[in-house]
Amino acid sequence: MKKKHLLYSAILSACMGMMTSSCSDYLSVEGKLEETTQSLEKIFESEDYSEQWLAQVYWCLTRYNADINGKDYCVTLFADDMIFGDQMGEYRKFKYAEYNEEWRRDAWYDAYNGIRQASIFIHNIDRNKVFTADEIKDYKAQARFARAYLYWKLLQKYGPIPLIPDEGLDYSVEYNDVALPRNTYDECANFIASEMVLAAQDLPEKRDNRNIARPTRGAALATRAKALLYAASPINNPRPSDTERFTDLKDDEGRHLIAQEYNEEKWAKAAAAKDVVEMGKRKIYKLHTIKARDTGDNEQPKTIAPPYHEIYSEREFPEGWKGIDPLQSYQTLFNGNLYPADNPEMIFTTGQNIDLSTELVRRFMPREGGGWNCYAMTGKQCDAYDMNTGEPFDTNENYTGEENYVTAQEEQDGTYAPLRRGVNKRYANREPRFYASVAFNGTFWPLSSGSEEKDRNKQVFYYRGNESGWGINNNILRTGIGVMKYVSPRDNAKSGRISAKPAIGIRYADVLLWYAEALNEIQEAKTYNIPSWDGSQTYPISRDIEEMSYAISQVRLRSGVPDYDKESVYKSQDEFRKKLKHERQIELFAENSRYFDLRRWKDAEIEESMPIYGCNVLMSEKEKDYFHTQVILYDLPTTFNRKMYFWPISHNELNKNVRLTQNPGWTTYE
């Protein structure tokens, strides 16, 4: 039998190719039930059309339901950590919630369309006589995963949503007779979790290189853990002291859709992340690392060793950082130099995505490299990165005066590597993830695929009057701090050579942080017996400091910074919670995580209301001290109000479904 080995790009190509007049007519299943049944028989007896039907489902995981992309499709990439400066009117609308209920409604439409298509696929793929029984099981599991993942994307944005009956709706009856109310947050999360368990039963632990974009067992179990983590978080699990419980978020019969009482056991269930952690212990997953280099060049520089530590400098990873390059280990996860198939940290991906390169990377890159130079990091995010010792960056330190700029001799000696001549020392001696993520003033961009020598090896300053500084071009870094994450040393937009980037859905570092977070929220001396996903064993879940350290220390040590102190951090639930939130802010920057983390923790009201600050980009190089003096950017709005916790539901959807209720603060269809 002819096998189909399709990555997402190939799947989408097949899907788009299918949408010709003849094929679209053939695959149209609307209309009379008898005609629909006949069409379904023809479709699912065909190997090609069965594949293409599943491709339609996968397509619904792109665009507005993508895990990572630029602002046009993934506006949730921006929170208190990053801004976009190419459409300031749109940015102000986004930050002030001045959009209306029809805003980005395609996220809802695409998701429910994919859910419906997946259900049809699940109930009809057995008609196929070409696939083997094992292949049909796999295909069903893929469709079940995609359907549950689309529900997850809806829950993440809109909060509680209606769950469609597995067999679908009978569209031959009046819409009012099939209208569905919203399910509760817990019902939605538990449904997603149970569906992912069913999918996991028939999904393989690994895929071959040509099928890396198809879900695996680990992807299903990780999504299950994520849904349960959100259900356990304060957004749906209010602490006794919480005054905000979303009491006005109800269904059409007055039932509360958000839990009103705190339930600690939800955190123990969220520790279902242990299923994936156990896969890590079996080496199915592990954090990606690059070996240390004694020499290097502009593309692959010499390893910058972390400051000596009597424990971690002498131990191999994951017990220490001996022998690895922390900067390159983190950087190559995102910049396209590492294929998803070669990444042991990747749990779920939609494969190499060229759209991600144009939508995101081109906007990160400076104009010297042909980029649009308009996605900026906030000063708050920049200052959040610790020193290379693991100590916090001191925002009160004075970095003015000529002695606070790297000299030619210091550059030659590598005193503040990777900083080059003229860079302010407020950016010196930071942890490796800083240099993999932040394009500070004076960052070196290799741009090594430039067609001509003059287009390569650029040190870019953002002073007023410079090519990427304040000037007549509207696309500027309004904070004076750019973003390096996702950009490869080889990328050069002037030559049109930007490599495809991995569209990361879930990676193992994220799972480790979920696990540590869930364990921390369980009270001392309390143990919950939680069955594994397949019921083969029972996990005793408690606030186990050693397990918490096992999880979070790997993430920190891979990044070249020490584990937390047992006495001052691990033994304090409050202190560890602060550290965990900070670790997520750093590790998962620009991965579409911060926006949702702030909301599930109910921290957004504070964090997203803080003034945005950055460098004074109106200053030229002659006034470089003033450039580096942090200022509040009053032209960048910063606010948060209650209705911004959940996206609005379209009036069109409220009109079609008379039992559907609106989210708090948004208007209802009249």
PDB file of N, CA, C and O in Angstrom, residues 446-512:
ATOM      1  N   PRO A 446      25.009  38.323  12.728  1.00  0.00           N
ATOM      2  CA  PRO A 446      25.872  37.754  11.684  1.00  0.00           C
ATOM      3  C   PRO A 446      25.322  37.918  10.265  1.00  0.00           C
ATOM      4  O   PRO A 446      26.069  38.230   9.335  1.00  0.00           O
ATOM      5  N   LEU A 447      23.990  37.642  10.081  1.00  0.00           N
ATOM      6  CA  LEU A 447      23.372  37.816   8.755  1.00  0.00           C
ATOM      7  C   LEU A 447      24.203  37.140   7.673  1.00  0.00           C
ATOM      8  O   LEU A 447      24.414  37.677   6.576  1.00  0.00           O
ATOM      9  N   SER A 448      24.679  35.935   7.982  1.00  0.00           N
ATOM     10  CA  SER A 448      25.743  35.333   7.177  1.00  0.00           C
ATOM     11  C   SER A 448      25.317  34.878   5.791  1.00  0.00           C
ATOM     12  O   SER A 448      26.163  34.556   4.960  1.00  0.00           O
ATOM     13  N   SER A 449      24.024  34.846   5.505  1.00  0.00           N
ATOM     14  CA  SER A 449      23.594  34.445   4.160  1.00  0.00           C
ATOM     15  C   SER A 449      23.422  35.647   3.242  1.00  0.00           C
ATOM     16  O   SER A 449      22.857  35.516   2.156  1.00  0.00           O
ATOM     17  N   GLY A 450      23.900  36.807   3.664  1.00  0.00           N
ATOM     18  CA  GLY A 450      23.821  37.987   2.811  1.00  0.00           C
ATOM     19  C   GLY A 450      24.539  37.781   1.491  1.00  0.00           C
ATOM     20  O   GLY A 450      25.610  37.172   1.437  1.00  0.00           O
ATOM     21  N   SER A 451      23.959  38.296   0.433  1.00  0.00           N
ATOM     22  CA  SER A 451      24.527  38.098  -0.910  1.00  0.00           C
ATOM     23  C   SER A 451      25.871  38.790  -1.069  1.00  0.00           C
ATOM     24  O   SER A 451      26.741  38.325  -1.798  1.00  0.00           O
ATOM     25  N   GLU A 452      26.046  39.908  -0.376  1.00  0.00           N
ATOM     26  CA  GLU A 452      27.285  40.668  -0.478  1.00  0.00           C
ATOM     27  C   GLU A 452      27.878  40.864   0.912  1.00  0.00           C
ATOM     28  O   GLU A 452      27.171  40.859   1.921  1.00  0.00           O
ATOM     29  N   GLU A 453      29.186  41.066   0.939  1.00  0.00           N
ATOM     30  CA  GLU A 453      29.898  41.232   2.204  1.00  0.00           C
ATOM     31  C   GLU A 453      29.336  42.394   3.014  1.00  0.00           C
ATOM     32  O   GLU A 453      29.232  42.328   4.247  1.00  0.00           O
ATOM     33  N   LYS A 454      28.951  43.479   2.348  1.00  0.00           N
ATOM     34  CA  LYS A 454      28.450  44.654   3.048  1.00  0.00           C
ATOM     35  C   LYS A 454      27.131  44.400   3.770  1.00  0.00           C
ATOM     36  O   LYS A 454      26.728  45.179   4.641  1.00  0.00           O
ATOM     37  N   ASP A 455      26.453  43.322   3.409  1.00  0.00           N
ATOM     38  CA  ASP A 455      25.179  42.992   4.045  1.00  0.00           C
ATOM     39  C   ASP A 455      25.331  42.000   5.197  1.00  0.00           C
ATOM     40  O   ASP A 455      24.330  41.574   5.781  1.00  0.00           O
ATOM     41  N   ARG A 456      26.567  41.633   5.509  1.00  0.00           N
ATOM     42  CA  ARG A 456      26.804  40.657   6.568  1.00  0.00           C
ATOM     43  C   ARG A 456      27.532  41.302   7.749  1.00  0.00           C
ATOM     44  O   ARG A 456      28.109  42.372   7.644  1.00  0.00           O
ATOM     45  N   ASN A 457      27.477  40.616   8.908  1.00  0.00           N
ATOM     46  CA  ASN A 457      28.243  41.003  10.100  1.00  0.00           C
ATOM     47  C   ASN A 457      27.990  42.456  10.508  1.00  0.00           C
ATOM     48  O   ASN A 457      28.844  43.332  10.382  1.00  0.00           O
ATOM     49  N   LYS A 458      26.788  42.688  11.030  1.00  0.00           N
ATOM     50  CA  LYS A 458      26.381  44.035  11.400  1.00  0.00           C
ATOM     51  C   LYS A 458      26.235  44.166  12.920  1.00  0.00           C
ATOM     52  O   LYS A 458      25.550  43.363  13.559  1.00  0.00           O
ATOM     53  N   GLN A 459      26.870  45.191  13.469  1.00  0.00           N
ATOM     54  CA  GLN A 459      26.570  45.565  14.850  1.00  0.00           C
ATOM     55  C   GLN A 459      25.557  46.690  14.771  1.00  0.00           C
ATOM     56  O   GLN A 459      25.823  47.745  14.195  1.00  0.00           O
ATOM     57  N   VAL A 460      24.369  46.445  15.338  1.00  0.00           N
ATOM     58  CA  VAL A 460      23.248  47.354  15.138  1.00  0.00           C
ATOM     59  C   VAL A 460      22.976  48.156  16.407  1.00  0.00           C
ATOM     60  O   VAL A 460      22.730  47.584  17.480  1.00  0.00           O
ATOM     61  N   PHE A 461      23.021  49.476  16.250  1.00  0.00           N
ATOM     62  CA  PHE A 461      22.655  50.387  17.337  1.00  0.00           C
ATOM     63  C   PHE A 461      21.323  51.054  16.989  1.00  0.00           C
ATOM     64  O   PHE A 461      21.056  51.368  15.826  1.00  0.00           O
ATOM     65  N   TYR A 462      20.519  51.294  18.012  1.00  0.00           N
ATOM     66  CA  TYR A 462      19.182  51.846  17.816  1.00  0.00           C
ATOM     67  C   TYR A 462      19.103  53.332  18.169  1.00  0.00           C
ATOM     68  O   TYR A 462      18.021  53.860  18.431  1.00  0.00           O
ATOM     69  N   TYR A 463      20.227  54.006  18.165  1.00  0.00           N
ATOM     70  CA  TYR A 463      20.225  55.446  18.424  1.00  0.00           C
ATOM     71  C   TYR A 463      19.448  56.185  17.332  1.00  0.00           C
ATOM     72  O   TYR A 463      19.416  55.745  16.172  1.00  0.00           O
ATOM     73  N   ARG A 464      18.849  57.313  17.706  1.00  0.00           N
ATOM     74  CA  ARG A 464      18.151  58.146  16.722  1.00  0.00           C
ATOM     75  C   ARG A 464      19.116  58.555  15.607  1.00  0.00           C
ATOM     76  O   ARG A 464      20.244  58.961  15.851  1.00  0.00           O
ATOM     77  N   GLY A 465      18.645  58.407  14.400  1.00  0.00           N
ATOM     78  CA  GLY A 465      19.458  58.739  13.238  1.00  0.00           C
ATOM     79  C   GLY A 465      20.121  57.539  12.603  1.00  0.00           C
ATOM     80  O   GLY A 465      20.510  57.595  11.430  1.00  0.00           O
ATOM     81  N   ASN A 466      20.259  56.444  13.343  1.00  0.00           N
ATOM     82  CA  ASN A 466      20.799  55.212  12.760  1.00  0.00           C
ATOM     83  C   ASN A 466      19.724  54.522  11.929  1.00  0.00           C
ATOM     84  O   ASN A 466      18.532  54.804  12.057  1.00  0.00           O
ATOM     85  N   GLU A 467      20.161  53.589  11.086  1.00  0.00           N
ATOM     86  CA  GLU A 467      19.227  52.960  10.151  1.00  0.00           C
ATOM     87  C   GLU A 467      18.041  52.313  10.854  1.00  0.00           C
ATOM     88  O   GLU A 467      16.909  52.395  10.388  1.00  0.00           O
ATOM     89  N   SER A 468      18.277  51.665  11.993  1.00  0.00           N
ATOM     90  CA  SER A 468      17.184  51.024  12.732  1.00  0.00           C
ATOM     91  C   SER A 468      16.730  51.845  13.938  1.00  0.00           C
ATOM     92  O   SER A 468      15.987  51.354  14.784  1.00  0.00           O
ATOM     93  N   GLY A 469      17.186  53.091  14.002  1.00  0.00           N
ATOM     94  CA  GLY A 469      16.783  53.962  15.094  1.00  0.00           C
ATOM     95  C   GLY A 469      15.615  54.848  14.726  1.00  0.00           C
ATOM     96  O   GLY A 469      15.001  54.708  13.659  1.00  0.00           O
ATOM     97  N   TRP A 470      15.303  55.769  15.628  1.00  0.00           N
ATOM     98  CA  TRP A 470      14.194  56.693  15.398  1.00  0.00           C
ATOM     99  C   TRP A 470      14.484  57.535  14.158  1.00  0.00           C
ATOM    100  O   TRP A 470      15.560  58.084  14.000  1.00  0.00           O
ATOM    101  N   GLY A 471      13.490  57.627  13.286  1.00  0.00           N
ATOM    102  CA  GLY A 471      13.663  58.402  12.063  1.00  0.00           C
ATOM    103  C   GLY A 471      12.342  58.560  11.354  1.00  0.00           C
ATOM    104  O   GLY A 471      11.271  58.523  11.974  1.00  0.00           O
ATOM    105  N   ILE A 472      12.402  58.687  10.038  1.00  0.00           N
ATOM    106  CA  ILE A 472      11.180  58.925   9.275  1.00  0.00           C
ATOM    107  C   ILE A 472      10.376  57.640   9.088  1.00  0.00           C
ATOM    108  O   ILE A 472       9.193  57.683   8.782  1.00  0.00           O
ATOM    109  N   ASN A 473      11.009  56.497   9.270  1.00  0.00           N
ATOM    110  CA  ASN A 473      10.310  55.223   9.116  1.00  0.00           C
ATOM    111  C   ASN A 473       9.468  54.956  10.352  1.00  0.00           C
ATOM    112  O   ASN A 473       9.934  55.100  11.479  1.00  0.00           O
ATOM    113  N   ASN A 474       8.203  54.582  10.155  1.00  0.00           N
ATOM    114  CA  ASN A 474       7.313  54.327  11.290  1.00  0.00           C
ATOM    115  C   ASN A 474       7.664  53.055  12.040  1.00  0.00           C
ATOM    116  O   ASN A 474       7.320  52.904  13.199  1.00  0.00           O
ATOM    117  N   ASN A 475       8.336  52.123  11.355  1.00  0.00           N
ATOM    118  CA  ASN A 475       8.680  50.851  11.987  1.00  0.00           C
ATOM    119  C   ASN A 475       9.959  51.013  12.801  1.00  0.00           C
ATOM    120  O   ASN A 475      11.064  50.909  12.284  1.00  0.00           O
ATOM    121  N   ILE A 476       9.788  51.254  14.081  1.00  0.00           N
ATOM    122  CA  ILE A 476      10.934  51.397  14.971  1.00  0.00           C
ATOM    123  C   ILE A 476      10.701  50.554  16.209  1.00  0.00           C
ATOM    124  O   ILE A 476       9.572  50.170  16.524  1.00  0.00           O
ATOM    125  N   LEU A 477      11.791  50.276  16.901  1.00  0.00           N
ATOM    126  CA  LEU A 477      11.681  49.610  18.203  1.00  0.00           C
ATOM    127  C   LEU A 477      11.357  50.683  19.230  1.00  0.00           C
ATOM    128  O   LEU A 477      12.234  51.437  19.647  1.00  0.00           O
ATOM    129  N   ARG A 478      10.125  50.758  19.639  1.00  0.00           N
ATOM    130  CA  ARG A 478       9.691  51.871  20.475  1.00  0.00           C
ATOM    131  C   ARG A 478      10.265  51.816  21.881  1.00  0.00           C
ATOM    132  O   ARG A 478      10.235  52.812  22.599  1.00  0.00           O
ATOM    133  N   THR A 479      10.797  50.683  22.273  1.00  0.00           N
ATOM    134  CA  THR A 479      11.477  50.593  23.566  1.00  0.00           C
ATOM    135  C   THR A 479      12.989  50.629  23.420  1.00  0.00           C
ATOM    136  O   THR A 479      13.707  50.655  24.415  1.00  0.00           O
ATOM    137  N   GLY A 480      13.479  50.591  22.176  1.00  0.00           N
ATOM    138  CA  GLY A 480      14.919  50.539  21.954  1.00  0.00           C
ATOM    139  C   GLY A 480      15.533  49.198  22.287  1.00  0.00           C
ATOM    140  O   GLY A 480      16.752  49.063  22.403  1.00  0.00           O
ATOM    141  N   ILE A 481      14.689  48.172  22.438  1.00  0.00           N
ATOM    142  CA  ILE A 481      15.151  46.821  22.767  1.00  0.00           C
ATOM    143  C   ILE A 481      14.478  45.856  21.797  1.00  0.00           C
ATOM    144  O   ILE A 481      13.245  45.763  21.767  1.00  0.00           O
ATOM    145  N   GLY A 482      15.253  45.153  21.007  1.00  0.00           N
ATOM    146  CA  GLY A 482      14.703  44.233  20.028  1.00  0.00           C
ATOM    147  C   GLY A 482      14.634  42.810  20.543  1.00  0.00           C
ATOM    148  O   GLY A 482      14.885  42.524  21.718  1.00  0.00           O
ATOM    149  N   VAL A 483      14.288  41.896  19.641  1.00  0.00           N
ATOM    150  CA  VAL A 483      14.136  40.480  19.965  1.00  0.00           C
ATOM    151  C   VAL A 483      15.024  39.662  19.044  1.00  0.00           C
ATOM    152  O   VAL A 483      14.979  39.826  17.823  1.00  0.00           O
ATOM    153  N   MET A 484      15.826  38.788  19.639  1.00  0.00           N
ATOM    154  CA  MET A 484      16.733  37.927  18.881  1.00  0.00           C
ATOM    155  C   MET A 484      16.185  36.502  18.747  1.00  0.00           C
ATOM    156  O   MET A 484      16.543  35.774  17.825  1.00  0.00           O
ATOM    157  N   LYS A 485      15.300  36.111  19.648  1.00  0.00           N
ATOM    158  CA  LYS A 485      14.777  34.744  19.640  1.00  0.00           C
ATOM    159  C   LYS A 485      14.145  34.429  18.285  1.00  0.00           C
ATOM    160  O   LYS A 485      13.486  35.275  17.685  1.00  0.00           O
ATOM    161  N   TYR A 486      14.348  33.229  17.801  1.00  0.00           N
ATOM    162  CA  TYR A 486      13.874  32.711  16.515  1.00  0.00           C
ATOM    163  C   TYR A 486      14.766  33.114  15.332  1.00  0.00           C
ATOM    164  O   TYR A 486      14.594  32.592  14.233  1.00  0.00           O
ATOM    165  N   VAL A 487      15.688  34.039  15.521  1.00  0.00           N
ATOM    166  CA  VAL A 487      16.515  34.491  14.413  1.00  0.00           C
ATOM    167  C   VAL A 487      17.802  33.675  14.357  1.00  0.00           C
ATOM    168  O   VAL A 487      18.541  33.585  15.335  1.00  0.00           O
ATOM    169  N   SER A 488      18.065  33.085  13.209  1.00  0.00           N
ATOM    170  CA  SER A 488      19.290  32.317  13.001  1.00  0.00           C
ATOM    171  C   SER A 488      20.424  33.243  12.573  1.00  0.00           C
ATOM    172  O   SER A 488      20.189  34.261  11.910  1.00  0.00           O
ATOM    173  N   PRO A 489      21.683  32.901  12.913  1.00  0.00           N
ATOM    174  CA  PRO A 489      22.815  33.687  12.407  1.00  0.00           C
ATOM    175  C   PRO A 489      22.855  33.754  10.883  1.00  0.00           C
ATOM    176  O   PRO A 489      23.424  34.676  10.312  1.00  0.00           O
ATOM    177  N   ARG A 490      22.215  32.786  10.225  1.00  0.00           N
ATOM    178  CA  ARG A 490      22.234  32.745   8.757  1.00  0.00           C
ATOM    179  C   ARG A 490      21.128  33.597   8.128  1.00  0.00           C
ATOM    180  O   ARG A 490      21.179  33.894   6.941  1.00  0.00           O
ATOM    181  N   ASP A 491      20.116  33.946   8.903  1.00  0.00           N
ATOM    182  CA  ASP A 491      18.974  34.667   8.347  1.00  0.00           C
ATOM    183  C   ASP A 491      19.389  36.044   7.842  1.00  0.00           C
ATOM    184  O   ASP A 491      20.104  36.787   8.523  1.00  0.00           O
ATOM    185  N   ASN A 492      18.914  36.373   6.645  1.00  0.00           N
ATOM    186  CA  ASN A 492      19.174  37.689   6.074  1.00  0.00           C
ATOM    187  C   ASN A 492      18.023  38.024   5.136  1.00  0.00           C
ATOM    188  O   ASN A 492      17.906  37.452   4.050  1.00  0.00           O
ATOM    189  N   ALA A 493      17.149  38.917   5.578  1.00  0.00           N
ATOM    190  CA  ALA A 493      15.966  39.242   4.785  1.00  0.00           C
ATOM    191  C   ALA A 493      16.325  39.992   3.510  1.00  0.00           C
ATOM    192  O   ALA A 493      15.587  39.937   2.524  1.00  0.00           O
ATOM    193  N   LYS A 494      17.462  40.695   3.490  1.00  0.00           N
ATOM    194  CA  LYS A 494      17.868  41.407   2.280  1.00  0.00           C
ATOM    195  C   LYS A 494      18.113  40.446   1.126  1.00  0.00           C
ATOM    196  O   LYS A 494      17.819  40.747  -0.028  1.00  0.00           O
ATOM    197  N   SER A 495      18.658  39.299   1.456  1.00  0.00           N
ATOM    198  CA  SER A 495      18.917  38.299   0.418  1.00  0.00           C
ATOM    199  C   SER A 495      17.747  37.337   0.257  1.00  0.00           C
ATOM    200  O   SER A 495      17.799  36.428  -0.568  1.00  0.00           O
ATOM    201  N   GLY A 496      16.699  37.538   1.052  1.00  0.00           N
ATOM    202  CA  GLY A 496      15.529  36.670   0.968  1.00  0.00           C
ATOM    203  C   GLY A 496      15.760  35.293   1.537  1.00  0.00           C
ATOM    204  O   GLY A 496      15.034  34.349   1.209  1.00  0.00           O
ATOM    205  N   ARG A 497      16.748  35.171   2.416  1.00  0.00           N
ATOM    206  CA  ARG A 497      17.088  33.855   2.974  1.00  0.00           C
ATOM    207  C   ARG A 497      16.793  33.832   4.464  1.00  0.00           C
ATOM    208  O   ARG A 497      17.620  34.197   5.294  1.00  0.00           O
ATOM    209  N   ILE A 498      15.588  33.430   4.787  1.00  0.00           N
ATOM    210  CA  ILE A 498      15.183  33.230   6.178  1.00  0.00           C
ATOM    211  C   ILE A 498      14.713  31.791   6.303  1.00  0.00           C
ATOM    212  O   ILE A 498      13.781  31.371   5.617  1.00  0.00           O
ATOM    213  N   SER A 499      15.358  31.051   7.156  1.00  0.00           N
ATOM    214  CA  SER A 499      15.033  29.628   7.280  1.00  0.00           C
ATOM    215  C   SER A 499      13.688  29.439   7.966  1.00  0.00           C
ATOM    216  O   SER A 499      13.257  30.261   8.779  1.00  0.00           O
ATOM    217  N   ALA A 500      13.005  28.354   7.607  1.00  0.00           N
ATOM    218  CA  ALA A 500      11.753  28.003   8.272  1.00  0.00           C
ATOM    219  C   ALA A 500      12.025  27.692   9.735  1.00  0.00           C
ATOM    220  O   ALA A 500      13.049  27.114  10.083  1.00  0.00           O
ATOM    221  N   LYS A 501      11.100  28.085  10.587  1.00  0.00           N
ATOM    222  CA  LYS A 501      11.262  27.900  12.023  1.00  0.00           C
ATOM    223  C   LYS A 501      10.292  26.838  12.540  1.00  0.00           C
ATOM    224  O   LYS A 501       9.199  26.665  12.003  1.00  0.00           O
ATOM    225  N   PRO A 502      10.670  26.140  13.610  1.00  0.00           N
ATOM    226  CA  PRO A 502       9.747  25.161  14.177  1.00  0.00           C
ATOM    227  C   PRO A 502       8.608  25.863  14.908  1.00  0.00           C
ATOM    228  O   PRO A 502       8.834  26.729  15.760  1.00  0.00           O
ATOM    229  N   ALA A 503       7.385  25.550  14.537  1.00  0.00           N
ATOM    230  CA  ALA A 503       6.219  26.098  15.226  1.00  0.00           C
ATOM    231  C   ALA A 503       5.961  25.242  16.464  1.00  0.00           C
ATOM    232  O   ALA A 503       5.353  24.182  16.398  1.00  0.00           O
ATOM    233  N   ILE A 504       6.446  25.717  17.591  1.00  0.00           N
ATOM    234  CA  ILE A 504       6.432  24.912  18.813  1.00  0.00           C
ATOM    235  C   ILE A 504       5.065  24.975  19.485  1.00  0.00           C
ATOM    236  O   ILE A 504       4.574  26.058  19.797  1.00  0.00           O
ATOM    237  N   GLY A 505       4.464  23.821  19.697  1.00  0.00           N
ATOM    238  CA  GLY A 505       3.224  23.745  20.457  1.00  0.00           C
ATOM    239  C   GLY A 505       3.503  23.483  21.918  1.00  0.00           C
ATOM    240  O   GLY A 505       3.110  24.252  22.794  1.00  0.00           O
ATOM    241  N   ILE A 506       4.201  22.388  22.190  1.00  0.00           N
ATOM    242  CA  ILE A 506       4.549  22.019  23.564  1.00  0.00           C
ATOM    243  C   ILE A 506       5.963  21.462  23.552  1.00  0.00           C
ATOM    244  O   ILE A 506       6.317  20.664  22.685  1.00  0.00           O
ATOM    245  N   ARG A 507       6.779  21.880  24.508  1.00  0.00           N
ATOM    246  CA  ARG A 507       8.109  21.292  24.659  1.00  0.00           C
ATOM    247  C   ARG A 507       8.309  20.841  26.101  1.00  0.00           C
ATOM    248  O   ARG A 507       7.600  21.272  27.019  1.00  0.00           O
ATOM    249  N   TYR A 508       9.297  19.991  26.291  1.00  0.00           N
ATOM    250  CA  TYR A 508       9.476  19.307  27.577  1.00  0.00           C
ATOM    251  C   TYR A 508       9.772  20.275  28.717  1.00  0.00           C
ATOM    252  O   TYR A 508       9.339  20.055  29.852  1.00  0.00           O
ATOM    253  N   ALA A 509      10.492  21.360  28.459  1.00  0.00           N
ATOM    254  CA  ALA A 509      10.783  22.331  29.515  1.00  0.00           C
ATOM    255  C   ALA A 509       9.497  22.884  30.102  1.00  0.00           C
ATOM    256  O   ALA A 509       9.389  23.093  31.320  1.00  0.00           O
ATOM    257  N   ASP A 510       8.514  23.136  29.264  1.00  0.00           N
ATOM    258  CA  ASP A 510       7.230  23.644  29.726  1.00  0.00           C
ATOM    259  C   ASP A 510       6.560  22.628  30.654  1.00  0.00           C
ATOM    260  O   ASP A 510       6.020  22.971  31.711  1.00  0.00           O
ATOM    261  N   VAL A 511       6.578  21.367  30.266  1.00  0.00           N
ATOM    262  CA  VAL A 511       5.974  20.312  31.079  1.00  0.00           C
ATOM    263  C   VAL A 511       6.643  20.229  32.452  1.00  0.00           C
ATOM    264  O   VAL A 511       5.972  20.087  33.482  1.00  0.00           O
ATOM    265  N   LEU A 512       7.965  20.317  32.486  1.00  0.00           N
ATOM    266  CA  LEU A 512       8.681  20.277  33.761  1.00  0.00           C
ATOM    267  C   LEU A 512       8.247  21.419  34.672  1.00  0.00           C
ATOM    268  O   LEU A 512       8.085  21.234  35.891  1.00  0.00           O
TER     269      LEU A 512
END
